[in-house]
Amino acid sequence: MQISGAQMVIETFIAEGVTTVFGYPGGAIMNVYDEIYKQDGFKHILNRHEQASIHAAEGYAKASGKVGVAMITSGPGFTNAVTGLADAYMDSVPMVVISGQVPMSLIGTDGFQEIDAVGISRPCTKHNYLVTDAADLPRVLKEAFYIARTGRPGPVHVDIPKDVTAQIAEYNYDIEVNLETYKPHIKGNPRQIKKAIEAIANAKRPLFYLGGGVINSGASEVVREFVHKTGIPAVETLMARGVLSYDDELLVGMLGMHGSYSSNMAMSETDLVIGLGARFDDRVTGKLSEFAKNADVIHVDIDPASISKLVNADFPIVGDLKNVVTDMLKQIDKIDSDKYESWRETIINFAELHPLTFHEDSDRLKPQWVVKRVGELLGDSANISTDVGQHQMWAAQFYPFSRPNQWITSGGLGTMGFGFPAAIGVKAACPDKTSINFTGDGSILMNVQELMTAVETKIPVINIILNNNFLGMVRQWQTLFYDKRHSETDLTAQPDFVKLSEAFGGIGYRVTTKEEFDAALKDAVEKNIVTFIEVIVERFENVMPMVPSGGSLFNMMLLEKKETK
Amino acid sequence: MTVNSENTERRVVSVIVVNEASVLSRITNLFSGRGYNITSLTVAPIPDSKYSRLTIVTAGSIRVIEQITKQLHKLIPVLKVYEHADLVEKEMALVKFPISENLNEISILCEAYNGKIVNSGGNMIIAMVADEPKRVGHFLDAIKRYNPKEIVRSGAVALER
């Protein structure tokens, strides 16, 4: 059929099963928005900033496991979106982002709202396209969705000049993707798998090191089975929270800079790291030369470039995790789980020596208590998004995650302002779950305009602002490593968060006690409308334990021992 | 187990890519963005195909070279990446000399490096040599005394044996 480029975009979305698109219109993308107006195949959510559109699509993708879709205009619309693209790229989030571009005749003339969008998005997308002929659009969009969700997922950016969206061409979406140069490696090499199983069987102190790839690959279930059948303890990265349930006896905890003492010690003492979909990020490894020093490394990853990038893999296996772990499970009888009993006990001893905890020694509420309390009250019924900073680490440490895709955070890029729009996307994907965004008094202001989006679309996100009047994580580093020179981190100047939410049509609470907090959260869940719960917390609380930047995992700054109340 | 940093080595990497817009900048962006070196880069279409071949001379430790190869592979339009061990490598250089120099000697030198004088004008000549990059370097050292006015090197091309 002969249709316009703009119509092709709509048809493609419907054919791909897209039900929600996040975006913001503008001059160069108007033809497409005109078609959005005419259709009812999917819902468009109007964010109030392009960056928020991308984060919302990320939240949607992370919570649903589907490809997130966002649409923006050229020039500033696109440049506003770049942070989101980079965020999605770092965290391997499957996304298709469409941007308008000035008409082809104006490209290269410094036209109004012109910027070399594909030039800018190149290093922060998995792939990108500038479409110069509407006849190419069906193929390009089909490839874009395919590339976004296969292999190591990531964002794909498609830049479409305005005249191409107006151009009429033949549309046929019933085509096969045929990319000779892109063939992700799905199945693990059987010989390597056999060797890895032998290595596990021979190891005395093996340790699972689970990364976000487990969630991306939809492998949580088989990984749980693998862990339970082998009886091998597991640590999770920030991105892997929820792969194992918080109450799983074999879950040691989160490792890394703010990981638990037991996790980091287990990693330091292990003789075999079984890395599944993790990428040995610097926030995880600390000082590389001391990381898992006496261990061999099995590394399963869909991305060959992640293998032996930072830590040499003795048993590299390239493949899709779900596939590889399923193959590994077939040989599991070679592994005797009783063999690791004393190793499990060693790890329990680490945890008893320095448990992950906090002291309630302040007149003000402790931020960790707030996280724990939300966990007690909402637990599995909530999806948890965060912004970036101290609150993010406390949420990762203390929330009782029980399932994959429950935890939505900006890990790789560490984008302040991610949480609120992401939580909107999460709620759009999972309307039956309460969508919580743990945020800080710094982060929340970085996409606060999303109050309007949430009010307009009736998406009830509950933002829990852990307010310490500081840019807390930077303040913590200044306290610890810059001799308490708190340069530009004191955020005493603040809006009235309650009134701010109310001004947009949301609701707000300011709480200072446990009772007030419980009442506010209960009320917010019942009212089902976008909420700010501002919790006044201890100003100088530090995230502990902590591996100082560049330090070794086994050399942690620990919480001072005190008699707990 | 951590990878030890190793000595930097010169390596030649050939990349087969789909001929399409901005494919070259994808490659060069990758090098600059990840802090890899490009000593030289040549690119030309492969006859009767939709592909082009790039020859990149780079330097790095074994680990860096391995990463370069893998990262290149990750780019969607990249078909193949060869990191050459056993190869035939050639480079061309053009040199402009004043016509007043000893053309006889220049000509003999050129011949020793698979070259000759390829053009002459009113007050200059242009000589061409084509040889292994290292030998091209030797040639350029040798002709310094003939006051070369301009020198252009093509960058290396290579084929595996």
mmCIF file of C-alpha atoms in Angstrom, chain A residues 413-561:
data_model
loop_
_atom_site.group_PDB
_atom_site.id
_atom_site.type_symbol
_atom_site.label_atom_id
_atom_site.label_comp_id
_atom_site.label_asym_id
_atom_site.label_seq_id
_atom_site.Cartn_x
_atom_site.Cartn_y
_atom_site.Cartn_z
ATOM 1 C CA LEU A 413 25.258 6.346 33.567
ATOM 2 C CA GLY A 414 24.004 7.330 37.018
ATOM 3 C CA THR A 415 21.481 9.869 35.794
ATOM 4 C CA MET A 416 19.903 12.146 38.373
ATOM 5 C CA GLY A 417 16.369 12.854 37.211
ATOM 6 C CA PHE A 418 15.882 9.311 35.955
ATOM 7 C CA GLY A 419 13.580 8.073 38.685
ATOM 8 C CA PHE A 420 10.358 10.032 38.380
ATOM 9 C CA PRO A 421 9.820 9.697 34.621
ATOM 10 C CA ALA A 422 11.014 6.083 34.769
ATOM 11 C CA ALA A 423 8.439 5.373 37.490
ATOM 12 C CA ILE A 424 5.772 6.840 35.189
ATOM 13 C CA GLY A 425 6.850 4.399 32.483
ATOM 14 C CA VAL A 426 6.902 1.554 35.007
ATOM 15 C CA LYS A 427 3.360 2.324 36.107
ATOM 16 C CA ALA A 428 2.221 2.535 32.481
ATOM 17 C CA ALA A 429 3.658 -0.944 31.927
ATOM 18 C CA CYS A 430 2.451 -2.477 35.206
ATOM 19 C CA PRO A 431 -0.722 -0.687 36.303
ATOM 20 C CA ASP A 432 -1.468 -3.302 38.943
ATOM 21 C CA LYS A 433 1.673 -2.615 40.944
ATOM 22 C CA THR A 434 2.289 0.445 43.060
ATOM 23 C CA SER A 435 5.020 2.527 41.430
ATOM 24 C CA ILE A 436 7.410 3.936 43.992
ATOM 25 C CA ASN A 437 10.236 6.315 43.189
ATOM 26 C CA PHE A 438 12.823 6.705 45.903
ATOM 27 C CA THR A 439 14.483 10.008 45.279
ATOM 28 C CA GLY A 440 16.509 12.694 46.947
ATOM 29 C CA ASP A 441 16.022 16.394 47.381
ATOM 30 C CA GLY A 442 18.667 16.933 44.685
ATOM 31 C CA SER A 443 17.468 14.425 42.096
ATOM 32 C CA ILE A 444 13.745 15.138 42.239
ATOM 33 C CA LEU A 445 14.218 18.685 40.966
ATOM 34 C CA MET A 446 15.920 17.394 37.819
ATOM 35 C CA ASN A 447 12.680 16.190 36.243
ATOM 36 C CA VAL A 448 10.112 17.681 38.561
ATOM 37 C CA GLN A 449 8.000 18.875 35.630
ATOM 38 C CA GLU A 450 6.829 15.276 35.267
ATOM 39 C CA LEU A 451 4.286 16.052 37.974
ATOM 40 C CA MET A 452 2.254 17.502 35.130
ATOM 41 C CA THR A 453 2.591 14.343 33.023
ATOM 42 C CA ALA A 454 1.551 12.150 35.933
ATOM 43 C CA VAL A 455 -1.414 14.346 36.831
ATOM 44 C CA GLU A 456 -2.632 14.655 33.254
ATOM 45 C CA THR A 457 -2.357 10.954 32.459
ATOM 46 C CA LYS A 458 -3.543 9.908 35.940
ATOM 47 C CA ILE A 459 -0.452 7.823 36.494
ATOM 48 C CA PRO A 460 -0.106 7.640 40.264
ATOM 49 C CA VAL A 461 3.611 7.530 41.024
ATOM 50 C CA ILE A 462 4.547 7.831 44.696
ATOM 51 C CA ASN A 463 7.771 9.796 45.027
ATOM 52 C CA ILE A 464 9.438 9.321 48.374
ATOM 53 C CA ILE A 465 11.860 12.188 48.752
ATOM 54 C CA LEU A 466 14.510 11.380 51.329
ATOM 55 C CA ASN A 467 15.285 14.963 52.194
ATOM 56 C CA ASN A 468 18.572 15.629 53.929
ATOM 57 C CA ASN A 469 19.022 19.114 52.480
ATOM 58 C CA PHE A 470 22.163 17.875 50.829
ATOM 59 C CA LEU A 471 23.367 16.547 47.534
ATOM 60 C CA GLY A 472 24.007 13.618 49.779
ATOM 61 C CA MET A 473 26.397 11.303 47.971
ATOM 62 C CA VAL A 474 28.710 14.120 46.947
ATOM 63 C CA ARG A 475 28.467 15.492 50.484
ATOM 64 C CA GLN A 476 29.439 12.055 51.797
ATOM 65 C CA TRP A 477 32.574 12.014 49.630
ATOM 66 C CA GLN A 478 33.386 15.566 50.673
ATOM 67 C CA THR A 479 33.047 14.561 54.303
ATOM 68 C CA LEU A 480 35.198 11.475 53.886
ATOM 69 C CA PHE A 481 37.767 12.499 51.290
ATOM 70 C CA TYR A 482 37.741 16.299 51.042
ATOM 71 C CA ASP A 483 38.187 17.166 54.699
ATOM 72 C CA LYS A 484 34.523 18.140 55.125
ATOM 73 C CA ARG A 485 34.656 20.952 52.586
ATOM 74 C CA HIS A 486 31.022 20.733 51.514
ATOM 75 C CA SER A 487 31.436 22.617 48.295
ATOM 76 C CA GLU A 488 28.061 23.506 46.720
ATOM 77 C CA THR A 489 26.287 20.488 48.141
ATOM 78 C CA ASP A 490 24.206 22.182 50.816
ATOM 79 C CA LEU A 491 20.676 22.231 49.435
ATOM 80 C CA THR A 492 19.038 24.143 52.245
ATOM 81 C CA ALA A 493 17.351 26.391 49.694
ATOM 82 C CA GLN A 494 14.386 24.287 48.669
ATOM 83 C CA PRO A 495 10.848 24.533 47.441
ATOM 84 C CA ASP A 496 7.924 23.555 49.602
ATOM 85 C CA PHE A 497 7.607 20.064 48.148
ATOM 86 C CA VAL A 498 4.040 19.619 49.366
ATOM 87 C CA LYS A 499 2.861 22.823 47.732
ATOM 88 C CA LEU A 500 4.922 22.020 44.637
ATOM 89 C CA SER A 501 3.074 18.761 44.108
ATOM 90 C CA GLU A 502 -0.244 20.414 44.882
ATOM 91 C CA ALA A 503 0.467 23.196 42.415
ATOM 92 C CA PHE A 504 0.479 20.615 39.636
ATOM 93 C CA GLY A 505 -2.603 18.860 40.965
ATOM 94 C CA GLY A 506 -0.835 16.098 42.868
ATOM 95 C CA ILE A 507 -0.777 15.532 46.593
ATOM 96 C CA GLY A 508 2.005 16.000 49.093
ATOM 97 C CA TYR A 509 3.014 15.080 52.615
ATOM 98 C CA ARG A 510 5.847 16.274 54.768
ATOM 99 C CA VAL A 511 6.681 13.734 57.422
ATOM 100 C CA THR A 512 9.100 13.713 60.320
ATOM 101 C CA THR A 513 8.020 10.670 62.337
ATOM 102 C CA LYS A 514 7.461 6.987 61.715
ATOM 103 C CA GLU A 515 3.750 7.298 62.420
ATOM 104 C CA GLU A 516 3.396 10.169 59.977
ATOM 105 C CA PHE A 517 5.242 8.221 57.350
ATOM 106 C CA ASP A 518 3.068 5.138 57.675
ATOM 107 C CA ALA A 519 -0.059 7.259 57.503
ATOM 108 C CA ALA A 520 1.170 9.203 54.471
ATOM 109 C CA LEU A 521 2.149 6.084 52.519
ATOM 110 C CA LYS A 522 -1.139 4.378 53.307
ATOM 111 C CA ASP A 523 -3.041 7.465 52.256
ATOM 112 C CA ALA A 524 -1.049 7.860 49.044
ATOM 113 C CA VAL A 525 -1.615 4.243 48.003
ATOM 114 C CA GLU A 526 -5.340 4.649 48.603
ATOM 115 C CA LYS A 527 -5.710 8.007 46.873
ATOM 116 C CA ASN A 528 -4.049 6.663 43.736
ATOM 117 C CA ILE A 529 -2.749 9.995 42.494
ATOM 118 C CA VAL A 530 0.759 11.308 41.969
ATOM 119 C CA THR A 531 2.339 11.997 45.338
ATOM 120 C CA PHE A 532 5.342 13.566 46.959
ATOM 121 C CA ILE A 533 6.138 12.193 50.387
ATOM 122 C CA GLU A 534 8.894 14.400 51.704
ATOM 123 C CA VAL A 535 10.651 12.618 54.536
ATOM 124 C CA ILE A 536 12.907 14.726 56.676
ATOM 125 C CA VAL A 537 15.862 12.449 57.345
ATOM 126 C CA GLU A 538 19.136 12.611 59.237
ATOM 127 C CA ARG A 539 21.330 15.072 57.361
ATOM 128 C CA PHE A 540 24.729 13.482 57.794
ATOM 129 C CA GLU A 541 23.904 9.827 57.346
ATOM 130 C CA ASN A 542 26.488 8.054 55.175
ATOM 131 C CA VAL A 543 25.952 5.067 52.924
ATOM 132 C CA MET A 544 27.866 2.266 54.579
ATOM 133 C CA PRO A 545 29.702 0.041 54.154
ATOM 134 C CA MET A 546 31.863 1.586 51.493
ATOM 135 C CA VAL A 547 34.827 0.657 49.358
ATOM 136 C CA PRO A 548 36.657 3.933 48.755
ATOM 137 C CA SER A 549 37.140 4.630 45.054
ATOM 138 C CA GLY A 550 40.015 2.518 43.731
ATOM 139 C CA GLY A 551 40.265 0.523 46.946
ATOM 140 C CA SER A 552 40.068 -3.240 47.298
ATOM 141 C CA LEU A 553 36.752 -4.932 47.995
ATOM 142 C CA PHE A 554 38.054 -6.541 51.180
ATOM 143 C CA ASN A 555 39.151 -3.200 52.512
ATOM 144 C CA MET A 556 35.840 -1.616 53.387
ATOM 145 C CA MET A 557 34.888 1.310 55.528
ATOM 146 C CA LEU A 558 32.367 -0.238 57.881
ATOM 147 C CA LEU A 559 29.495 0.990 59.947
ATOM 148 C CA GLU A 560 30.707 1.793 63.438
ATOM 149 C CA LYS A 561 29.725 -0.914 65.843
#
